[in-house]
XYZ file of C-alpha atoms in Angstrom:
691
model
C 77.820 59.519 91.319
C 74.768 61.104 92.961
C 75.531 64.827 92.837
C 73.382 67.230 94.833
C 73.719 70.988 95.355
C 72.246 72.499 98.483
C 72.771 75.587 100.673
C 74.900 75.580 103.786
C 72.738 74.572 106.744
C 71.049 76.555 108.678
C 73.167 79.648 108.832
C 74.685 80.896 112.030
C 73.494 82.061 115.405
C 75.149 83.910 118.318
C 76.095 81.604 121.161
C 77.910 82.648 124.311
C 81.133 84.550 123.681
C 81.180 84.109 119.921
C 79.392 82.929 116.815
C 78.921 79.181 116.466
C 77.498 77.238 113.566
C 73.906 76.100 113.882
C 74.785 73.093 111.741
C 78.139 71.893 113.148
C 78.425 69.232 110.463
C 78.480 71.627 107.502
C 80.963 74.027 109.057
C 83.268 71.195 110.107
C 83.081 69.529 106.702
C 83.929 72.758 104.827
C 86.842 73.539 107.162
C 88.229 70.020 106.724
C 87.860 70.214 102.928
C 89.868 73.457 102.802
C 92.498 72.242 105.279
C 93.119 69.009 103.351
C 93.981 70.753 100.088
C 96.735 73.351 99.890
C 95.412 74.647 96.565
C 92.126 75.829 98.061
C 91.404 79.492 97.170
C 91.192 80.671 100.792
C 94.362 79.421 102.487
C 95.254 80.360 106.051
C 98.542 79.237 107.579
C 97.731 76.549 110.120
C 94.239 76.011 108.734
C 90.828 76.991 110.078
C 88.267 75.346 112.332
C 84.491 75.065 112.140
C 83.853 78.058 114.414
C 86.077 80.314 112.300
C 84.379 79.163 109.107
C 80.946 79.870 110.589
C 82.049 83.268 111.850
C 83.446 84.139 108.426
C 80.160 83.352 106.702
C 78.333 85.564 109.190
C 80.742 88.493 108.928
C 80.714 88.501 105.118
C 76.947 89.037 105.058
C 76.580 85.861 103.036
C 73.889 85.889 100.364
C 74.117 82.137 99.755
C 76.763 79.471 100.315
C 76.305 76.386 98.167
C 77.641 72.906 98.896
C 78.188 70.169 96.308
C 77.838 66.646 97.672
C 78.628 63.354 95.989
C 76.671 60.602 97.729
C 76.563 62.827 100.800
C 80.311 63.625 100.808
C 81.306 67.288 100.449
C 83.247 67.820 97.201
C 82.765 71.523 96.430
C 81.670 74.955 97.668
C 80.582 78.247 96.089
C 79.776 81.390 98.076
C 78.082 84.670 97.134
C 78.864 87.554 99.486
C 78.157 91.252 99.929
C 81.754 91.780 101.046
C 84.862 89.682 101.608
C 87.038 91.840 103.844
C 89.139 92.934 100.884
C 86.281 94.365 98.817
C 82.692 95.556 99.171
C 80.010 94.957 96.563
C 77.919 97.799 95.142
C 74.142 97.646 94.946
C 73.057 94.769 92.719
C 76.456 93.040 92.892
C 77.567 89.910 94.685
C 81.147 88.743 95.126
C 81.824 85.071 94.414
C 84.441 83.486 96.656
C 85.235 80.204 98.397
C 84.719 78.502 95.017
C 86.490 75.187 95.455
C 86.107 71.718 93.944
C 87.840 68.590 95.212
C 90.705 67.693 92.815
C 89.120 64.343 91.952
C 85.966 66.099 90.713
C 87.531 68.833 88.584
C 86.780 68.647 84.899
C 83.423 67.021 85.566
C 79.966 68.412 86.206
C 80.544 69.763 89.742
C 82.097 73.050 88.631
C 79.399 73.813 86.073
C 76.559 72.843 88.411
C 77.816 75.054 91.225
C 78.273 78.040 88.926
C 74.874 77.584 87.275
C 73.068 77.173 90.614
C 74.727 80.332 91.919
C 73.709 82.389 88.881
C 70.139 81.093 88.996
C 70.003 82.122 92.651
C 71.155 85.604 91.640
C 68.419 85.880 89.019
C 65.803 85.021 91.627
C 67.232 87.400 94.244
C 67.544 90.464 92.010
C 71.324 90.775 92.460
C 72.408 90.715 88.843
C 76.168 91.344 88.622
C 78.657 88.695 89.673
C 82.202 89.636 90.700
C 84.992 87.172 91.273
C 88.762 86.969 91.452
C 91.006 84.355 89.892
C 94.702 83.581 89.815
C 95.603 84.064 86.119
C 98.357 81.477 86.487
C 95.566 78.953 87.116
C 94.839 78.790 83.415
C 92.115 76.148 83.774
C 90.033 78.328 86.116
C 90.798 81.528 84.204
C 89.672 80.033 80.877
C 86.559 78.570 82.503
C 85.460 81.990 83.773
C 86.149 83.592 80.409
C 84.183 80.847 78.671
C 81.082 81.560 80.774
C 81.057 85.294 80.035
C 83.300 86.870 82.685
C 84.937 90.116 81.562
C 87.656 92.447 82.808
C 86.540 96.031 83.389
C 89.558 97.426 85.202
C 92.838 95.867 86.269
C 93.601 93.164 83.727
C 96.762 91.924 85.460
C 97.264 90.573 88.998
C 97.772 93.060 91.814
C 99.588 92.459 95.083
C 96.959 89.910 96.139
C 97.858 87.950 93.008
C 94.403 87.821 91.458
C 92.608 89.385 88.520
C 89.047 90.587 89.120
C 86.368 89.597 86.603
C 82.686 90.545 86.248
C 79.760 88.640 84.774
C 76.827 90.730 83.524
C 74.795 87.952 81.868
C 72.151 87.856 84.651
C 71.743 91.646 84.296
C 71.370 91.379 80.514
C 68.797 88.592 80.666
C 66.750 90.184 83.459
C 66.761 93.570 81.681
C 65.310 92.241 78.389
C 63.341 89.216 79.576
C 59.920 90.873 79.334
C 60.444 91.750 75.636
C 62.128 88.576 74.360
C 58.957 87.006 73.036
C 57.534 83.550 73.636
C 59.896 81.554 71.403
C 63.107 83.224 72.584
C 61.950 82.893 76.194
C 61.343 79.177 75.655
C 64.827 78.836 74.135
C 66.295 80.609 77.169
C 64.477 78.239 79.514
C 66.031 75.209 77.835
C 69.632 76.317 78.456
C 71.692 74.311 80.925
C 75.022 76.165 81.025
C 76.342 79.661 80.376
C 79.198 78.100 78.421
C 76.714 77.380 75.637
C 75.217 80.893 75.765
C 77.987 83.412 75.341
C 80.653 83.801 72.708
C 83.941 82.473 74.016
C 86.443 85.153 75.016
C 90.197 84.744 74.746
C 92.419 84.391 77.796
C 94.481 87.525 77.187
C 95.141 89.694 80.243
C 93.544 92.873 78.970
C 90.490 94.987 79.633
C 87.248 94.212 77.792
C 85.993 97.785 78.197
C 85.021 99.814 75.125
C 84.504 103.549 75.665
C 81.387 104.818 73.856
C 80.430 108.506 74.138
C 82.625 108.768 77.207
C 80.904 105.788 78.869
C 82.735 102.599 79.765
C 80.913 99.640 78.246
C 81.276 95.918 77.603
C 79.498 93.996 74.859
C 77.759 90.642 75.072
C 76.610 88.331 72.288
C 74.380 85.568 73.648
C 72.986 82.555 71.779
C 69.470 81.591 72.867
C 68.931 78.530 70.710
C 68.437 79.899 67.177
C 68.106 83.450 68.506
C 70.993 85.900 68.987
C 70.967 88.573 71.680
C 73.428 91.475 71.461
C 73.667 93.857 74.425
C 75.866 96.700 75.655
C 76.359 97.209 79.393
C 77.287 100.469 81.138
C 79.718 99.051 83.693
C 79.871 102.112 85.944
C 76.089 102.502 86.316
C 75.326 98.788 86.267
C 72.665 99.018 83.560
C 72.079 97.759 80.010
C 72.364 100.629 77.513
C 70.906 98.888 74.504
C 69.989 95.425 73.275
C 68.712 93.820 70.073
C 67.421 90.373 69.205
C 68.160 88.620 65.912
C 65.408 86.169 64.929
C 66.176 82.821 63.238
C 65.136 84.367 59.879
C 67.634 87.232 60.301
C 65.138 89.876 61.408
C 66.617 92.265 63.956
C 64.589 94.229 66.472
C 65.559 96.517 69.346
C 64.474 95.325 72.788
C 62.828 97.341 75.530
C 65.123 97.518 78.548
C 63.794 97.237 82.082
C 65.808 99.018 84.755
C 67.282 96.812 87.495
C 65.538 96.733 90.892
C 68.289 98.817 92.527
C 70.292 101.968 91.940
C 74.064 101.995 91.785
C 75.636 104.966 93.522
C 78.360 106.408 91.288
C 81.266 108.648 92.370
C 80.329 112.327 92.614
C 83.801 113.666 91.922
C 84.250 115.014 95.463
C 87.921 115.844 96.072
C 89.651 114.560 99.206
C 89.859 116.811 102.273
C 93.387 117.432 103.582
C 94.720 118.919 106.793
C 98.230 119.013 108.252
C 99.963 119.098 111.621
C 103.747 119.267 111.562
C 105.195 116.487 109.394
C 101.832 114.652 109.187
C 99.140 115.173 106.562
C 95.712 113.574 106.842
C 93.682 112.942 103.695
C 89.999 111.940 103.857
C 88.475 110.462 100.703
C 85.456 112.516 99.663
C 83.692 109.490 98.151
C 84.024 106.674 100.685
C 85.421 108.324 103.835
C 88.715 106.431 103.935
C 91.364 108.149 106.087
C 95.018 108.147 105.010
C 97.921 109.652 106.958
C 101.117 110.618 105.156
C 104.414 111.433 106.853
C 107.456 113.294 105.621
C 110.187 110.887 104.522
C 107.892 107.970 103.698
C 106.675 106.924 100.242
C 102.884 106.511 100.451
C 100.519 106.583 103.447
C 101.854 105.318 106.764
C 98.345 104.545 108.015
C 94.980 103.931 106.301
C 91.624 103.446 108.034
C 88.373 102.548 106.261
C 84.964 104.061 106.983
C 82.417 102.232 109.212
C 79.276 101.956 107.120
C 75.833 103.006 108.280
C 75.128 99.311 107.930
C 77.257 97.781 110.657
C 77.181 94.385 108.934
C 78.690 95.733 105.708
C 82.072 97.377 106.333
C 84.226 98.846 103.595
C 86.934 96.477 102.390
C 90.574 97.335 102.957
C 91.167 97.214 99.199
C 87.928 98.880 98.114
C 84.982 100.808 99.541
C 81.838 101.734 97.662
C 80.867 105.397 97.099
C 78.717 106.695 99.950
C 76.366 109.609 100.618
C 78.759 111.452 102.913
C 79.305 115.102 103.784
C 82.552 116.678 104.990
C 82.629 119.633 107.387
C 85.840 121.313 108.609
C 86.391 121.388 112.369
C 89.303 122.693 114.426
C 92.332 120.539 113.631
C 90.520 118.236 111.239
C 87.232 117.275 109.601
C 83.839 115.828 110.496
C 82.362 113.222 108.130
C 78.687 112.189 108.196
C 76.902 109.388 106.361
C 73.120 109.039 106.339
C 71.241 106.018 105.076
C 67.517 106.042 105.850
C 67.179 106.426 109.599
C 70.792 105.437 110.315
C 73.605 107.961 110.735
C 77.341 107.622 111.333
C 79.463 110.646 112.197
C 83.245 110.488 112.380
C 85.507 113.301 113.539
C 89.163 113.011 112.529
C 91.871 115.243 113.979
C 95.650 115.292 114.284
C 96.671 116.041 117.864
C 100.271 116.038 119.049
C 101.490 113.444 116.554
C 98.411 111.220 116.890
C 95.412 110.525 114.701
C 92.249 110.687 116.817
C 89.114 109.069 115.362
C 85.784 109.574 117.152
C 82.538 107.967 115.977
C 78.911 108.295 116.954
C 76.056 106.467 115.306
C 72.331 105.951 115.364
C 70.676 102.754 114.296
C 72.924 99.706 114.660
C 75.235 100.145 117.642
C 78.271 98.276 116.325
C 80.582 98.584 113.376
C 83.986 97.578 112.010
C 86.885 99.211 110.226
C 90.023 97.837 108.618
C 93.295 99.626 109.275
C 96.535 99.194 107.349
C 99.989 100.220 108.542
C 101.861 101.427 105.460
C 105.428 100.820 106.671
C 107.134 98.289 104.409
C 110.519 98.083 106.129
C 111.276 97.899 109.821
C 110.070 95.871 112.784
C 106.692 94.937 114.256
C 106.471 94.429 118.028
C 103.498 92.420 119.239
C 101.662 92.621 122.560
C 104.071 90.136 124.175
C 107.081 92.260 123.292
C 108.315 89.988 120.502
C 109.820 91.739 117.498
C 109.466 90.538 113.907
C 110.463 92.030 110.559
C 107.527 93.769 108.890
C 106.260 91.409 106.220
C 103.367 89.212 105.205
C 103.440 85.896 106.984
C 106.173 87.030 109.406
C 105.311 86.746 113.101
C 101.541 86.746 112.537
C 99.866 84.238 110.273
C 98.260 85.703 107.170
C 94.481 85.384 107.579
C 93.574 87.854 104.826
C 91.627 85.145 102.967
C 89.474 84.369 106.031
C 89.510 87.309 108.430
C 87.710 85.340 111.135
C 90.894 83.273 111.556
C 92.906 86.348 112.554
C 94.648 86.678 115.922
C 93.267 88.621 118.886
C 96.110 90.386 120.759
C 95.940 90.529 124.530
C 94.101 93.643 125.699
C 95.955 96.338 127.591
C 99.212 96.200 125.634
C 100.654 98.193 122.733
C 101.317 97.186 119.133
C 104.220 99.004 117.489
C 105.616 99.295 113.975
C 109.040 100.978 113.722
C 110.447 102.081 110.385
C 113.570 104.066 109.579
C 111.903 107.458 110.117
C 108.328 106.697 111.229
C 106.869 104.888 114.226
C 103.209 103.786 114.443
C 101.692 102.480 117.672
C 98.212 101.787 119.001
C 96.645 99.988 121.957
C 95.127 96.524 121.854
C 91.704 97.010 123.399
C 90.066 93.610 123.050
C 88.165 94.668 119.922
C 91.212 94.421 117.655
C 92.244 91.503 115.457
C 95.508 91.120 113.550
C 94.715 89.865 110.059
C 98.417 89.925 109.254
C 101.387 91.934 110.461
C 100.253 95.263 108.953
C 96.470 94.761 108.656
C 94.022 95.106 111.546
C 90.290 94.765 111.975
C 88.831 96.922 114.762
C 85.366 96.906 116.275
C 83.694 100.133 117.314
C 82.157 100.042 120.782
C 80.774 103.280 122.256
C 81.920 104.471 125.650
C 79.667 105.747 128.427
C 79.161 108.988 126.484
C 78.128 107.120 123.319
C 81.369 107.908 121.463
C 83.719 105.266 120.036
C 87.329 106.484 120.160
C 90.527 105.249 118.526
C 93.924 106.911 118.893
C 96.914 105.998 116.730
C 100.312 107.530 117.519
C 102.458 108.353 114.491
C 105.896 109.605 115.399
C 108.439 110.931 112.933
C 112.078 111.735 113.284
C 115.239 112.393 111.299
C 116.182 109.790 108.733
C 119.132 107.773 110.097
C 122.385 107.802 108.140
C 122.566 105.557 105.102
C 124.151 102.234 105.935
C 126.279 100.043 103.730
C 127.476 96.467 104.167
C 130.952 95.856 105.511
C 133.341 93.645 103.593
C 131.564 90.484 102.539
C 134.469 88.107 102.993
C 136.724 86.499 100.429
C 135.071 86.097 97.075
C 135.891 83.343 94.665
C 138.379 84.221 91.897
C 136.968 86.053 88.922
C 135.209 83.560 86.662
C 133.831 83.751 83.131
C 130.413 85.382 82.895
C 127.690 84.347 80.475
C 124.725 86.638 79.760
C 122.046 86.047 77.132
C 119.323 88.589 76.305
C 116.354 87.377 74.249
C 113.936 89.983 72.813
C 111.361 87.214 72.299
C 111.402 86.548 76.069
C 111.591 90.233 76.955
C 114.664 89.878 79.138
C 117.715 87.933 80.246
C 117.333 84.182 79.894
C 120.823 83.076 80.980
C 123.219 84.491 83.576
C 126.068 82.328 84.797
C 129.121 83.246 86.850
C 131.443 80.376 85.990
C 129.529 77.265 87.047
C 127.078 79.278 89.183
C 123.604 79.593 87.702
C 122.266 82.951 88.876
C 118.826 82.972 87.218
C 116.013 80.549 86.544
C 114.267 80.788 83.183
C 112.121 78.325 81.200
C 112.929 79.962 77.842
C 112.053 79.055 75.103
C 109.025 77.694 76.950
C 106.489 79.819 78.827
C 105.289 78.771 82.263
C 103.533 80.225 85.297
C 105.514 81.531 88.259
C 103.584 82.444 91.381
C 100.736 84.595 90.048
C 102.622 85.394 86.839
C 101.029 83.301 84.057
C 103.608 83.925 81.330
C 107.044 83.627 82.833
C 109.833 83.277 80.295
C 112.839 85.489 81.144
C 114.825 85.278 84.365
C 115.358 89.059 84.490
C 112.956 91.584 82.958
C 111.341 94.984 83.567
C 107.731 96.178 83.794
C 105.676 99.196 84.809
C 103.353 98.518 87.724
C 100.756 100.227 89.871
C 102.203 102.037 92.855
C 103.414 99.819 95.690
C 101.014 101.685 98.032
C 98.018 101.705 95.670
C 95.091 100.812 97.925
C 92.971 98.983 95.374
C 95.713 96.887 93.783
C 99.197 97.281 95.231
C 102.281 96.206 93.297
C 101.736 93.667 90.518
C 103.571 90.478 89.617
C 105.656 91.420 86.595
C 103.244 90.512 83.815
C 104.600 92.470 80.818
C 102.360 94.607 78.633
C 101.603 93.054 75.223
C 104.015 94.151 72.508
C 107.399 93.313 71.056
C 110.763 94.255 72.551
C 113.606 95.632 70.449
C 117.332 95.117 70.998
C 118.630 98.693 71.312
C 121.801 97.676 73.160
C 123.954 94.499 73.132
C 122.685 93.778 76.644
C 119.427 95.698 76.766
C 115.920 95.999 75.361
C 113.375 98.711 74.574
C 109.562 98.458 74.342
C 108.162 101.030 71.858
C 104.591 100.338 73.022
C 105.322 101.458 76.613
C 108.495 103.550 76.356
C 110.177 101.284 78.910
C 113.802 100.291 78.379
C 116.752 98.818 80.268
C 120.380 97.936 79.683
C 123.126 96.018 81.452
C 126.674 97.205 82.055
C 129.118 94.527 83.216
C 131.840 95.147 85.808
C 134.377 92.974 87.594
C 132.047 92.946 90.636
C 128.813 92.074 88.877
C 126.257 93.687 86.601
C 124.559 97.060 86.731
C 121.054 97.338 85.284
C 119.745 100.788 84.346
C 115.981 101.082 83.826
C 114.457 103.991 81.884
C 110.721 104.639 82.183
C 108.414 107.260 80.683
C 107.114 110.110 82.805
C 104.210 108.380 84.544
C 102.576 107.955 87.925
C 103.324 104.233 87.766
C 106.464 102.569 89.080
C 109.163 100.749 87.162
C 110.285 97.370 88.471
C 113.281 95.205 87.598
C 112.196 91.612 88.231
C 114.302 88.498 88.565
C 113.813 84.844 89.436
C 117.045 83.700 91.128
C 118.287 80.129 90.895
C 117.540 79.194 94.503
C 116.291 76.218 96.462
C 112.619 76.252 97.597
C 113.608 77.177 101.173
C 116.474 79.477 100.294
C 118.223 81.545 102.942
C 117.725 85.310 102.684
C 119.559 88.204 104.309
C 117.994 91.648 104.168
C 118.719 95.181 105.273
C 115.410 96.615 106.483
C 115.239 100.114 108.004
C 118.963 99.964 108.743
C 118.899 96.555 110.433
C 120.328 93.284 109.105
C 118.028 90.267 109.335
C 118.413 86.616 108.371
C 115.355 84.705 107.135
C 114.372 81.657 105.155
C 112.032 81.883 102.180
C 109.654 79.601 104.100
C 109.396 82.257 106.857
C 107.524 84.899 104.855
C 105.174 85.530 101.948
C 106.318 89.065 101.122
C 108.936 91.322 102.634
C 110.608 94.606 101.630
C 114.261 95.597 101.965
C 116.756 98.314 101.093
C 119.337 95.680 100.170
C 119.207 91.901 100.087
C 121.185 88.698 99.562
C 119.706 85.358 98.541
C 121.511 82.031 98.631
C 121.796 80.328 95.244
C 121.568 76.576 94.781
C 125.349 76.089 94.679
C 125.819 77.920 97.999
C 126.984 81.276 96.686
C 125.024 84.482 97.311
C 123.344 86.933 94.956
C 123.554 90.497 96.313
C 121.023 93.164 95.310
C 121.414 96.898 95.982
C 120.589 100.267 94.434
C 123.488 101.245 92.158
C 123.091 105.002 91.667
C 125.639 107.266 93.322
C 122.780 109.001 95.135
C 119.897 106.510 94.970
C 116.372 107.585 95.741
C 115.452 106.769 99.357
C 112.319 105.160 97.930
C 114.169 102.646 95.743
C 113.725 99.289 97.468
C 113.396 95.569 96.871
C 110.354 93.360 97.263
C 110.941 89.662 97.959
C 108.060 87.233 97.412
C 108.150 83.581 98.387
C 105.941 81.534 96.052
C 105.430 77.800 95.458
C 107.434 78.341 92.255
C 110.377 79.907 94.081
C 111.572 83.387 95.026
C 110.466 86.388 92.975
C 112.509 89.564 93.523
C 111.786 93.079 92.310
C 113.741 96.323 92.412
C 111.020 98.990 92.690
C 111.426 102.667 91.845
C 109.073 105.621 91.421
C 111.754 107.518 89.477
C 112.031 107.681 85.684
C 115.651 106.508 85.924
C 116.744 103.783 88.334
C 119.841 101.617 88.603
C 120.458 98.321 90.357
C 123.674 96.469 91.182
C 123.499 92.665 91.124
C 126.576 90.634 92.075
C 127.553 87.116 93.170
C 129.693 86.537 96.272
C 130.833 83.740 98.542
C 129.159 85.258 101.617
C 125.991 87.265 102.306
C 125.748 90.854 103.430
C 127.425 91.142 106.824
C 127.092 93.815 109.500
C 125.929 97.260 108.459
C 127.825 100.427 109.235
C 126.791 104.093 108.828
C 128.030 105.835 105.710
C 130.380 108.697 106.512
């Protein structure tokens, strides 16, 4: 094996109508590597081509993109980026992504060499903090990152995207104290070959590594430099080392002088959002990063979110995260004017609500182009594309999900209208040739000034009365009543067995623990957790990873968690089971999760915004519903519906199709929620208004 690591050749250049790779061979080889392996970390339905790969590297403002070659054959990649579409790096940070190693080369030297080369590049460049995301159910990768010093400073469990974000501050620590290490410790540092031999190993628990000291969020590092020991404390919000000390081989300890990094991290100023209202619409502009959110009466969470176009046109805010900016907010008639200045560049955006529409107008000096990401917040309803085709709103439905590689998104035909219709809200906007559909509710839009130098975007947001509640008609003839078997295991945190006669309703590996989708510790087939809000911009709804702590049996068919205050109990009826969930008073949401005993391509019937739709699990990645039925392996159907006499209009189900099978969740923002689960011979049929 002749392993070499080199950068992607020679970057990218504009050519004709789009961006084409300068080195066709590299782009083609990377695209083929990703397309051949379904477990690559940047999947796009249908795959990607060389031009899309090259465009992606250009649009991410790539710092470096490393290739690992074995006798000239591409076997691995590792990229460092200033943004990824989802997230934007702060000053001094780089985001690692597109880290992939051919399955035949995992467990060897390729992974370590790529990681080490990337970190050495960071040390030379002056970008000293590495950010990355990892699927915690991929225990091999998760443990590897923890072993080389990656820490959790925020969300320690997977969000809607399925990944946990980790940070590595070792380059920052070493660069900050390098000048005061002394000759012998410096020589010991120079002899190191891998970070795995430098830092103390961290466990693989899904929890934050932050320690609050004097009101400051910190993480601690203990590094072994040969016979020397380096202890350091990092201020994670300011991106600096607070203090460090070196222990000599003879046990002598001395404090080290700390050099400031060659950049300054902009921290939040505590500016409150600016709000203005017209009729049933309220617009909220983030005072830190300029993100615009529109809320509508009768809808839980924003119905529309638009990020801010940076002064640097090549570094847009991510749809999940934008960095704090030096912006000012000035009220104007019907809205607000936002201005960002960075050196000689200026961007000004004026946002107003006019006749049920959000009008966004931008002017800029300096670079003449820019991009924003816009998210439609409707979870139920229908999406109508530019050709008039209608699809249920959901990830992977109708439009392929290109959120891992935005350059592979679809470009709708110009001159037509895109529409999202929910039960009480309608969002529509024109396709203007500068719009790309990343997936069915996520758009990327380019800003091009008109003849007067102003870039304009108008989004219509219509609201109306909530239609009458609908219920399913008779579901057909059910099988005779059969014996029911339910087993609740406190050690698993939920229900491990549910059978209706010979029908297995749930899947559960208990007493073993396995991964399920992005859930690394699946044991029960029905359980409850508290999650971030389903419309939380930075994370979205999680994957049902329970908080650490024991469950207590407070009911023959129910459990209580003293460490969180969350509890649930089951009441059996002739029709099925009712599950009542009790949560503490919190701004988080409580979710009843279950893994039904279904085939990999199970049939699904949902009620979404008052309409009945039939799907297969292979047709979507995530979809929301008011009620749902899923076909079990023996052909019978599991029905799911809110059970309260007057359920909250915001109680709904999320259905996720994963390689492990279907994952279902009943989601509620209320302290008390109730769900009715029952097994029938037929699915939900036609829906009729409730009288």
